[in-house]
Coordinates of C-alpha atoms (C1' of nucleotides) in Angstrom, one line a residue:
Chain U
M1 CA 0.0 0.5 -0.4
L2 CA 1.5 3.6 -1.2
D3 CA 0.9 6.5 1.9
M4 CA -1.9 8.9 0.6
E5 CA -0.7 11.3 2.2
W6 CA 2.6 11.2 -0.3
I7 CA 0.0 10.5 -3.6
R8 CA -1.5 13.7 -1.5
N9 CA 1.3 16.0 -1.9
K10 CA 3.8 13.9 -5.0
P11 CA 1.1 12.9 -7.3
D12 CA 3.1 13.4 -10.7
E13 CA 6.1 11.7 -8.8
V14 CA 3.8 8.7 -8.1
K15 CA 2.4 8.3 -11.9
A16 CA 5.7 8.8 -12.8
G17 CA 7.7 6.0 -10.4
L18 CA 4.6 4.2 -11.5
S19 CA 4.4 4.3 -15.3
R20 CA 7.8 3.0 -15.3
R21 CA 6.3 -0.5 -14.8
G22 CA 4.1 0.1 -17.1
I23 CA 1.1 0.4 -15.7
E24 CA -1.2 3.6 -15.5
A25 CA -2.5 3.3 -11.9
P26 CA -6.1 5.6 -11.0
I27 CA -3.7 8.4 -9.1
D28 CA -7.0 11.2 -10.7
R29 CA -9.4 9.0 -9.3
L30 CA -8.1 8.1 -6.0
L31 CA -6.8 12.3 -5.5
A32 CA -10.6 12.9 -6.1
L33 CA -11.9 10.3 -3.4
D34 CA -9.4 11.4 -1.1
A35 CA -9.9 15.3 -1.7
E36 CA -14.8 14.8 -0.9
R37 CA -13.0 12.4 1.5
R38 CA -11.9 15.4 4.0
K39 CA -14.0 17.4 2.7
L40 CA -16.7 16.0 4.1
L41 CA -14.8 14.0 7.5
T42 CA -14.4 18.5 7.8
E43 CA -18.3 19.0 7.8
V44 CA -19.0 15.9 10.2
E45 CA -17.0 17.0 12.8
N46 CA -18.1 19.8 13.4
L47 CA -21.7 18.5 13.5
K48 CA -20.3 15.4 15.8
A49 CA -18.4 18.1 17.7
E50 CA -22.1 20.1 18.3
R51 CA -24.1 16.6 19.0
N52 CA -21.5 16.1 22.1
Q53 CA -21.2 19.4 23.2
T54 CA -24.9 19.8 23.1
S55 CA -25.8 15.8 24.6
K56 CA -23.6 17.7 28.0
A57 CA -25.2 20.0 28.9
I58 CA -28.7 18.4 28.1
G59 CA -27.3 16.1 30.8
K60 CA -27.1 18.9 33.5
M61 CA -30.6 20.5 31.9
K62 CA -33.6 21.1 34.8
Q63 CA -36.6 22.1 32.6
A64 CA -37.8 19.6 30.8
E65 CA -38.8 22.2 27.8
E66 CA -35.7 23.5 26.9
R67 CA -35.2 19.8 27.1
E68 CA -37.1 18.0 24.7
Q69 CA -36.5 20.9 22.6
K70 CA -33.1 20.6 22.1
I71 CA -33.8 16.1 22.4
E72 CA -35.6 17.4 19.4
A73 CA -32.6 19.1 17.5
M74 CA -30.2 16.4 18.3
R75 CA -32.0 13.4 17.1
Q76 CA -32.8 15.5 13.4
L77 CA -28.6 16.8 13.4
G78 CA -28.1 12.7 14.9
E79 CA -30.2 11.3 10.7
R80 CA -27.7 14.1 8.8
I81 CA -24.4 13.1 10.0
D82 CA -25.7 9.2 10.3
G83 CA -25.6 10.9 6.2
I84 CA -22.5 11.6 6.0
D85 CA -21.1 9.5 7.7
A86 CA -22.7 6.7 4.9
Q87 CA -21.3 8.7 2.6
V88 CA -17.7 9.3 4.2
R89 CA -17.9 4.9 4.1
D90 CA -18.3 4.4 0.6
I91 CA -16.3 7.0 -0.4
E92 CA -13.9 5.6 1.8
Q93 CA -14.3 1.9 0.8
A94 CA -13.6 2.8 -3.1
L95 CA -10.6 5.2 -2.4
N96 CA -9.5 1.5 -0.4
D97 CA -10.9 -0.7 -3.5
L98 CA -8.2 1.3 -5.8
A99 CA -5.8 2.0 -3.7
V100 CA -5.0 -2.1 -2.6
E101 CA -4.3 -2.9 -7.0
I102 CA -1.9 -0.7 -6.7
P103 CA 1.8 -1.4 -6.9
N104 CA 4.6 -0.9 -5.7
L105 CA 7.1 2.4 -6.6
P106 CA 9.6 1.2 -8.1
D107 CA 13.8 2.9 -6.2
P108 CA 14.8 5.6 -8.0
S109 CA 17.8 3.3 -8.7
V110 CA 16.3 0.7 -10.4
P111 CA 16.9 0.3 -14.1
D112 CA 14.4 1.2 -16.9
G113 CA 12.4 -1.3 -18.6
P114 CA 9.7 -3.9 -20.0
D115 CA 10.1 -6.5 -18.9
E116 CA 12.7 -9.7 -17.9
S117 CA 14.2 -8.4 -21.5
A118 CA 15.8 -5.9 -19.7
N119 CA 17.4 -6.7 -16.5
V120 CA 21.4 -6.1 -15.9
L121 CA 23.2 -9.0 -15.3
V122 CA 25.2 -7.2 -12.4
R123 CA 27.5 -10.2 -11.6
T124 CA 29.3 -13.9 -13.1
V125 CA 30.3 -15.7 -10.7
G126 CA 32.2 -19.4 -11.6
E127 CA 32.1 -20.8 -15.1
P128 CA 29.9 -23.5 -17.0
K129 CA 31.4 -27.2 -16.2
Q130 CA 32.7 -29.3 -18.4
F131 CA 32.0 -32.7 -18.8
D132 CA 34.4 -35.3 -20.8
F133 CA 30.5 -37.2 -20.8
E134 CA 26.9 -35.8 -22.1
P135 CA 25.9 -34.3 -19.1
Q136 CA 22.2 -34.8 -18.1
P137 CA 18.4 -33.9 -17.3
H138 CA 18.1 -34.3 -14.1
W139 CA 14.6 -35.5 -14.9
D140 CA 16.6 -38.6 -16.6
L141 CA 19.6 -39.0 -13.9
G142 CA 16.4 -38.8 -10.8
P143 CA 14.0 -42.1 -11.8
A144 CA 17.0 -43.5 -13.1
L145 CA 19.4 -43.6 -9.7
G146 CA 15.4 -44.4 -7.7
I147 CA 15.8 -40.9 -6.1
L148 CA 12.7 -39.1 -8.4
D149 CA 9.1 -40.7 -8.8
F150 CA 7.6 -39.2 -11.4
E151 CA 4.4 -41.6 -11.8
R152 CA 3.8 -42.1 -8.5
G153 CA 4.0 -38.0 -7.8
V154 CA 1.0 -37.7 -10.5
R155 CA -0.9 -40.4 -9.0
I156 CA -1.4 -39.3 -5.0
T157 CA -2.2 -35.9 -6.8
G158 CA -2.2 -35.1 -10.3
S159 CA 0.5 -33.4 -13.0
R160 CA 4.1 -31.3 -11.7
F161 CA 3.5 -33.3 -8.2
Y162 CA 7.0 -36.0 -8.3
V163 CA 8.4 -38.5 -5.1
L164 CA 12.0 -37.7 -3.4
K165 CA 12.8 -41.2 -2.6
G166 CA 15.8 -42.6 -0.4
A167 CA 18.9 -40.5 -0.5
G168 CA 16.8 -38.6 -2.8
A169 CA 14.1 -37.7 0.2
R170 CA 17.8 -36.8 1.5
L171 CA 19.2 -35.2 0.0
Q172 CA 17.1 -32.4 0.0
R173 CA 16.8 -31.9 3.8
A174 CA 20.6 -32.1 4.5
L175 CA 20.0 -28.8 1.5
I176 CA 17.8 -27.5 3.7
S177 CA 19.2 -28.0 7.3
W178 CA 22.5 -26.9 6.5
M179 CA 21.3 -23.8 4.9
L180 CA 19.4 -23.3 7.7
D181 CA 22.6 -23.7 9.5
L182 CA 24.0 -21.3 7.8
H183 CA 21.4 -18.7 7.9
I184 CA 22.0 -18.7 11.9
R185 CA 25.5 -18.4 12.0
Q186 CA 24.6 -14.9 9.6
G187 CA 22.9 -13.8 12.1
Y188 CA 19.6 -14.5 11.0
M189 CA 16.5 -15.9 13.6
E190 CA 15.0 -19.5 12.9
M191 CA 11.8 -19.5 12.8
Y192 CA 8.7 -21.8 12.6
T193 CA 5.0 -20.8 10.6
P194 CA 2.5 -21.4 10.6
F195 CA 1.4 -22.3 6.9
I196 CA -2.0 -21.9 6.3
V197 CA -3.0 -18.4 7.1
R198 CA -5.6 -17.2 7.7
G199 CA -6.3 -14.4 4.6
Q200 CA -5.3 -10.9 6.4
T201 CA -1.9 -12.0 6.5
V202 CA -1.9 -13.1 3.2
F203 CA -3.3 -9.4 2.6
A204 CA -0.5 -7.6 4.1
A205 CA 2.3 -9.4 2.3
G206 CA 0.8 -8.8 -1.0
Q207 CA -0.7 -11.6 -2.8
L208 CA -4.5 -10.4 -1.7
P209 CA -7.1 -9.3 -3.1
K210 CA -5.0 -9.4 -6.2
F211 CA -3.9 -12.5 -7.0
R212 CA -6.5 -14.5 -5.1
E213 CA -6.6 -17.6 -8.1
N214 CA -2.6 -18.4 -7.2
L215 CA -2.9 -18.6 -4.0
Y216 CA -5.4 -22.3 -2.0
K217 CA -8.1 -21.8 -0.3
D218 CA -9.6 -24.3 2.1
H219 CA -13.5 -23.8 1.5
E220 CA -14.7 -23.1 4.0
E221 CA -12.9 -21.4 6.3
D222 CA -10.6 -18.0 5.9
L223 CA -7.8 -20.0 5.6
W224 CA -5.2 -19.8 2.9
M225 CA -2.3 -21.8 2.2
V226 CA 1.7 -20.3 2.3
P227 CA 3.2 -19.0 -1.5
T228 CA 6.0 -18.8 0.5
A229 CA 7.5 -18.6 4.3
E230 CA 7.0 -14.6 3.2
V231 CA 4.0 -14.3 4.2
P232 CA 4.1 -15.7 7.7
L233 CA 7.2 -13.7 8.0
T234 CA 5.4 -10.2 7.1
G235 CA 1.9 -10.9 9.6
L236 CA 4.9 -11.7 12.6
H237 CA 4.5 -8.0 14.2
M238 CA 1.2 -7.4 11.4
D239 CA -0.4 -3.7 14.4
E240 CA 2.6 -4.0 17.1
I241 CA 5.2 -1.3 17.4
L242 CA 8.7 -2.8 18.0
D243 CA 11.5 -0.9 19.6
G244 CA 13.7 0.8 17.1
E245 CA 17.1 -0.7 19.3
T246 CA 15.7 -4.1 18.0
L247 CA 16.2 -3.3 14.2
P248 CA 17.6 -4.9 12.2
R249 CA 15.0 -8.0 13.0
R250 CA 16.5 -11.3 10.5
Y251 CA 14.5 -14.3 10.4
A252 CA 15.1 -17.6 8.3
A253 CA 12.3 -20.1 8.2
Y254 CA 12.0 -23.3 6.5
T255 CA 9.3 -23.9 4.2
P256 CA 6.3 -25.6 2.2
C257 CA 5.4 -22.8 -0.3
F258 CA 2.0 -23.8 -2.1
R259 CA 0.9 -22.0 -5.2
R260 CA -1.6 -22.8 -7.7
E261 CA -0.1 -20.8 -10.7
K262 CA -2.9 -21.6 -13.0
M263 CA -1.7 -19.1 -16.0
S264 CA 1.5 -20.2 -16.1
A265 CA 0.6 -23.9 -17.2
G266 CA 1.6 -25.6 -19.8
R267 CA 4.6 -23.8 -19.1
D268 CA 8.0 -25.1 -17.9
V269 CA 6.3 -29.1 -17.8
R270 CA 9.4 -31.3 -17.6
G271 CA 11.5 -31.6 -14.9
I272 CA 10.7 -30.8 -10.8
K273 CA 10.9 -27.0 -11.9
R274 CA 7.7 -25.4 -11.3
G275 CA 5.2 -27.7 -9.2
H276 CA 2.8 -26.8 -7.3
Q277 CA 4.0 -27.8 -3.9
F278 CA 7.3 -26.6 -2.9
D279 CA 10.3 -25.7 -0.4
K280 CA 12.5 -23.3 0.6
V281 CA 14.7 -21.9 2.5
E282 CA 13.5 -18.1 3.4
M283 CA 15.3 -15.3 5.0
Y284 CA 13.3 -11.8 6.0
T285 CA 14.2 -8.7 7.8
Y286 CA 12.6 -6.2 9.4
S287 CA 13.8 -2.9 9.4
T288 CA 14.2 1.4 9.0
P289 CA 14.0 2.8 6.0
E290 CA 17.8 4.9 6.4
D291 CA 19.6 0.4 6.8
S292 CA 17.1 -1.4 4.0
S293 CA 19.7 -0.6 1.2
Q294 CA 22.5 -1.8 2.6
L295 CA 20.2 -4.9 4.3
L296 CA 18.7 -5.8 0.9
E297 CA 22.9 -6.4 -0.5
Q298 CA 23.6 -7.7 2.4
M299 CA 20.8 -10.4 1.9
L300 CA 22.1 -11.3 -1.6
E301 CA 25.6 -11.9 -0.3
H302 CA 23.8 -14.5 2.5
A303 CA 22.3 -16.4 -0.5
E304 CA 25.4 -16.1 -2.8
E305 CA 27.3 -17.6 -0.3
I306 CA 24.8 -20.4 -0.4
C307 CA 25.7 -21.1 -3.9
R308 CA 29.4 -20.4 -3.7
Q309 CA 29.7 -23.4 -1.0
L310 CA 27.5 -25.8 -3.6
G311 CA 30.2 -24.6 -6.2
F312 CA 27.4 -23.9 -8.1
N313 CA 27.7 -21.5 -12.0
Y314 CA 25.3 -18.8 -11.6
R315 CA 25.1 -14.4 -12.1
V316 CA 23.3 -12.6 -10.0
L317 CA 20.6 -10.2 -12.2
E318 CA 18.9 -6.9 -11.1
L319 CA 15.2 -6.8 -11.8
C320 CA 14.4 -4.0 -14.3
A321 CA 11.3 -1.5 -13.5
G322 CA 8.3 -3.7 -15.2
D323 CA 9.6 -6.5 -14.1
L324 CA 9.0 -6.6 -10.6
S325 CA 6.8 -7.9 -8.5
F326 CA 3.7 -6.7 -7.2
S327 CA 5.2 -5.8 -3.5
A328 CA 9.1 -5.3 -4.2
R329 CA 10.5 -1.4 -4.9
K330 CA 13.5 -3.9 -5.8
T331 CA 15.0 -6.8 -6.4
Y332 CA 18.0 -9.4 -7.5
D333 CA 17.5 -12.6 -9.1
I334 CA 20.1 -15.4 -8.4
E335 CA 20.6 -17.8 -11.2
V336 CA 22.1 -21.1 -11.2
W337 CA 23.2 -22.6 -13.9
A338 CA 21.9 -26.4 -14.4
P339 CA 24.7 -27.8 -17.1
G340 CA 21.7 -31.2 -18.3
C341 CA 18.7 -28.1 -19.0
E342 CA 20.7 -26.4 -20.4
E343 CA 19.2 -23.2 -18.3
W344 CA 19.8 -20.7 -16.0
L345 CA 17.1 -21.7 -13.1
E346 CA 15.9 -19.0 -10.7
V347 CA 17.1 -20.3 -7.1
S348 CA 16.4 -17.1 -5.5
S349 CA 15.0 -13.4 -5.3
L350 CA 15.5 -10.6 -2.7
S351 CA 13.3 -7.5 -2.5
N352 CA 13.4 -4.8 -0.6
C353 CA 10.1 -3.8 0.2
G354 CA 10.0 -0.5 1.4
D355 CA 6.8 0.5 4.0
F356 CA 4.6 -1.3 1.8
Q357 CA 4.1 -4.5 3.0
A358 CA 4.5 -2.8 6.6
R359 CA 2.0 -0.9 5.9
R360 CA -0.6 -3.1 4.0
A361 CA 0.4 -5.3 8.0
N362 CA 0.2 -1.4 9.5
A363 CA 4.0 -3.1 11.8
R364 CA 6.0 0.1 12.7
Y365 CA 8.6 0.2 15.6
R366 CA 9.1 3.2 17.3
P367 CA 13.0 5.0 16.7
E368 CA 13.8 6.4 20.2
K369 CA 11.3 6.7 23.3
G370 CA 8.9 9.2 22.7
A371 CA 9.3 9.8 19.0
R372 CA 5.8 8.9 16.9
P373 CA 5.8 5.7 15.0
R374 CA 7.6 4.6 11.5
H375 CA 6.3 2.3 9.9
M376 CA 9.2 -0.6 8.9
H377 CA 10.9 -1.3 5.9
T378 CA 10.6 -5.2 5.2
L379 CA 13.3 -7.6 2.7
N380 CA 13.0 -11.2 1.7
G381 CA 14.8 -13.3 0.0
S382 CA 15.3 -17.0 -0.8
G383 CA 17.9 -18.7 0.2
L384 CA 17.5 -20.7 -1.7
A385 CA 14.7 -22.7 -3.3
L386 CA 15.3 -26.6 -3.2
P387 CA 13.6 -27.5 -6.4
R388 CA 15.7 -25.7 -8.6
T389 CA 18.5 -26.3 -5.9
M390 CA 18.1 -29.9 -7.1
I391 CA 18.5 -29.8 -10.4
A392 CA 21.6 -28.0 -9.7
V393 CA 23.3 -30.1 -7.0
L394 CA 22.1 -33.4 -9.8
E395 CA 23.0 -32.2 -12.6
N396 CA 26.3 -30.5 -11.7
Y397 CA 27.6 -33.6 -9.7
Q398 CA 26.2 -36.1 -11.9
Q399 CA 29.4 -38.8 -12.4
P400 CA 29.3 -41.1 -16.6
D401 CA 27.7 -43.5 -14.5
G402 CA 24.6 -41.6 -14.0
S403 CA 25.4 -41.9 -9.6
V404 CA 26.1 -38.9 -8.0
I405 CA 28.4 -36.8 -6.1
V406 CA 27.5 -35.4 -2.2
P407 CA 28.3 -31.6 -2.1
E408 CA 31.3 -32.0 0.7
V409 CA 29.7 -28.5 2.7
L410 CA 26.3 -31.5 2.8
H411 CA 27.9 -34.9 4.3
P412 CA 27.2 -33.8 8.0
W413 CA 23.5 -34.9 7.5
M414 CA 24.3 -37.6 5.2
G415 CA 25.0 -40.5 7.1
G416 CA 27.6 -41.3 5.3
I417 CA 26.4 -41.8 2.5
E418 CA 29.1 -39.5 -0.5
V419 CA 27.8 -40.8 -3.1
I420 CA 23.9 -41.3 -4.4
Q421 CA 24.3 -45.3 -6.5
P422 CA 21.2 -46.0 -8.0
E423 CA 18.8 -47.7 -5.6
E424 CA 17.5 -51.1 -4.5
Q425 CA 14.4 -52.3 -4.0
V426 CA 12.1 -48.8 -5.3
Chain M
rG1 C1' -17.0 -30.9 18.6
rG2 C1' -21.0 -29.8 23.4
rA3 C1' -21.5 -26.9 27.7
rG4 C1' -20.2 -22.0 30.4
rG5 C1' -16.2 -17.8 31.2
rG6 C1' -14.0 -13.7 30.0
rA7 C1' -11.6 -9.5 26.4
rU8 C1' -10.7 -2.2 29.3
rG9 C1' -3.9 2.0 27.4
rG10 C1' 3.6 -0.8 28.1
rC11 C1' 1.6 -4.3 32.0
rC12 C1' -2.1 -5.7 36.4
rG13 C1' -6.7 -3.7 37.4
rA14 C1' -11.2 -0.3 38.9
rG15 C1' -15.7 1.2 36.0
rU16 C1' -24.8 3.5 38.4
rG17 C1' -25.6 5.0 30.3
rG18 C1' -24.1 11.7 30.9
rA19 C1' -19.0 14.1 36.2
rC20 C1' -14.7 8.2 31.3
rG21 C1' -9.6 9.2 26.8
rA22 C1' -11.2 6.4 31.2
rA23 C1' -10.1 5.6 38.8
rG24 C1' -6.1 3.0 41.6
rG25 C1' -1.6 0.3 41.4
rC26 C1' 2.9 -1.4 38.2
rG27 C1' 6.6 -0.3 34.5
rG28 C1' 8.4 4.1 31.6
rC29 C1' 10.8 9.6 31.7
rG30 C1' 11.7 14.7 34.0
rG31 C1' 11.8 16.8 38.2
rU32 C1' 12.7 18.4 44.1
rC33 C1' 16.1 16.3 47.2
rU34 C1' 21.2 13.7 48.0
rU35 C1' 28.5 14.0 47.5
rG36 C1' 26.3 9.9 44.2
rA37 C1' 22.0 6.2 44.8
rA38 C1' 17.8 4.5 47.4
rA39 C1' 13.6 5.7 49.1
rA40 C1' 10.3 9.7 49.6
rC41 C1' 7.7 13.5 47.0
rC42 C1' 5.3 16.1 42.4
rG43 C1' 4.7 16.7 37.2
rC44 C1' 4.1 13.8 31.9
rU45 C1' 3.2 9.0 29.6
rG46 C1' -1.7 5.7 23.9
rU47 C1' -3.0 4.6 18.8
rG48 C1' -5.2 6.9 14.6
rG49 C1' -7.3 11.2 11.3
rG50 C1' -8.7 16.3 10.0
rG51 C1' -6.8 21.4 10.4
rC52 C1' -1.5 21.0 10.6
rA53 C1' -2.1 26.5 15.8
rA54 C1' -5.5 27.2 19.4
rC55 C1' -8.6 22.8 18.6
rC56 C1' -12.0 18.9 16.8
rC57 C1' -13.0 13.7 15.6
rA58 C1' -12.9 8.6 16.1
rC59 C1' -10.5 4.6 18.6
rC60 C1' -12.1 0.3 26.2
rG61 C1' -11.0 -7.7 21.0
rG62 C1' -14.2 -6.8 14.9
rG63 C1' -19.0 -5.6 13.0
rG64 C1' -23.7 -3.9 13.9
rG65 C1' -28.1 -2.0 17.0
rU66 C1' -30.6 0.9 20.7
rU67 C1' -30.4 6.0 22.2
rC68 C1' -30.2 13.4 22.5
rG69 C1' -25.9 11.4 24.8
rA70 C1' -22.7 3.9 25.1
rA71 C1' -16.7 1.6 28.2
rU72 C1' -21.3 0.7 30.3
rC73 C1' -27.5 -1.7 27.4
rC74 C1' -28.6 -5.1 22.9
rC75 C1' -27.3 -8.7 18.7
rU76 C1' -23.3 -11.3 16.1
rC77 C1' -18.1 -12.3 14.6
rU78 C1' -13.3 -13.6 16.8
rC79 C1' -10.1 -15.0 20.5
rC80 C1' -8.5 -16.3 24.9
rC81 C1' -9.8 -19.6 28.9
rU82 C1' -12.0 -24.0 32.4
rC83 C1' -14.8 -28.5 32.5
rC84 C1' -16.3 -33.2 28.3
rG85 C1' -15.4 -35.3 24.3
rC86 C1' -11.7 -36.6 19.7
rC87 C1' -7.2 -37.2 18.7
rA88 C1' -0.3 -36.7 16.7

RNA sequence: GGAGGGAUGGCCGAGUGGACGAAGGCGGCGGUCUUGAAAACCGCUGUGGGGCAACCCACCGGGGGUUCGAAUCCCUCUCCCUCCGCCA
């Protein structure tokens, strides 16, 4: 949610920012409603002041005649007040309906561009791994090793679901544990959150009301399955006022993520790259407005550390204005090279959302004792998305015989498995 | 799922429809006293909105209603607690 006061004072800047995203928001309509709202508010508040004052006096009146006369006058005044109040409510509803659909403004440092083709390559780290044989894609490797089962996933649930088996399931769990432990060393507090949340929480993160069709929802209750840990972590401090000295606060959480992705049916159908359910370890930071830019760079570094320790060849992209997601004002993506399916896989997306989500969540902090509360800034970033990390591990560490070497950093969690060999009896 | 009880300011805890934005206590901040500290005493101590100065409006879990006037009465929803049932 954008700051109404800012829209009122700098409408041209707001329009310019939104047009960089390729969006023409109804700012003028918003301003007209806002002016009307304030006009009516001033009017009705004056009437209420009069009513309050007279009602107080009525309580002390002795003469029945004067008393009755005033009561009648106030009854009529009350009707006028009710009428104007109803108008104000309608206007506020209309105002809100418009405001909640307007995306965040891009940070001034974000490059121009209409879509992903204009994203800027920040750096590439490492070289594509060289093989003296033809590297296989994971959708061949995994089933051959008996650690990845598409047929049974489809049988249980439907298309785009799969089962990880044996060392495959264990490898994913090892990645989760290792990444969480690394994030703890990087200064994050590990969190375990609910995986289904109320609509208000989804709204706070920005996925509602606009992206309803991408979410799974309980059929009779207002409960939604999380599309990312970003959602419960944004909800964590809803309606709170935190002590400024406790910022920044860094949280890391493992959650499954559920996405209907109706829009993307037909894309990336092969393999485990894009499913309706996937696991992710997420980093999240609450910060002051002053620190958030620098903290985004830090979180990027923290995610890159994972890629480096896994020995990946990866690249960092900065998203252009037209490719930013709804709540973000600046975003970096990290992509790793998968030699089997021969593509760059987005394993992480790190965003500074500024005060956009905090405003929707009413999450504030007090800079110092006695000072007025301000909205915090929120930042989120994957560290990392599991299926794509699994793809990169399998495809980069494969050997000519189809076995896969387990990266050394994961050994403590693999129970002695250093090479994944074909499983028996699966 | 069934029965009952509750929800008040940072916390605890009062509150007969008009004197309550709300007693009292705790905590916090400032001051007096003191060489310093403690104690004692005095004062201040919520959020949002409109004007953006004085001031005004709203908020006592959420929403709706009764009334000239609601923390206080009515309806409804949510959440919490206790007991029973069921379960991991």
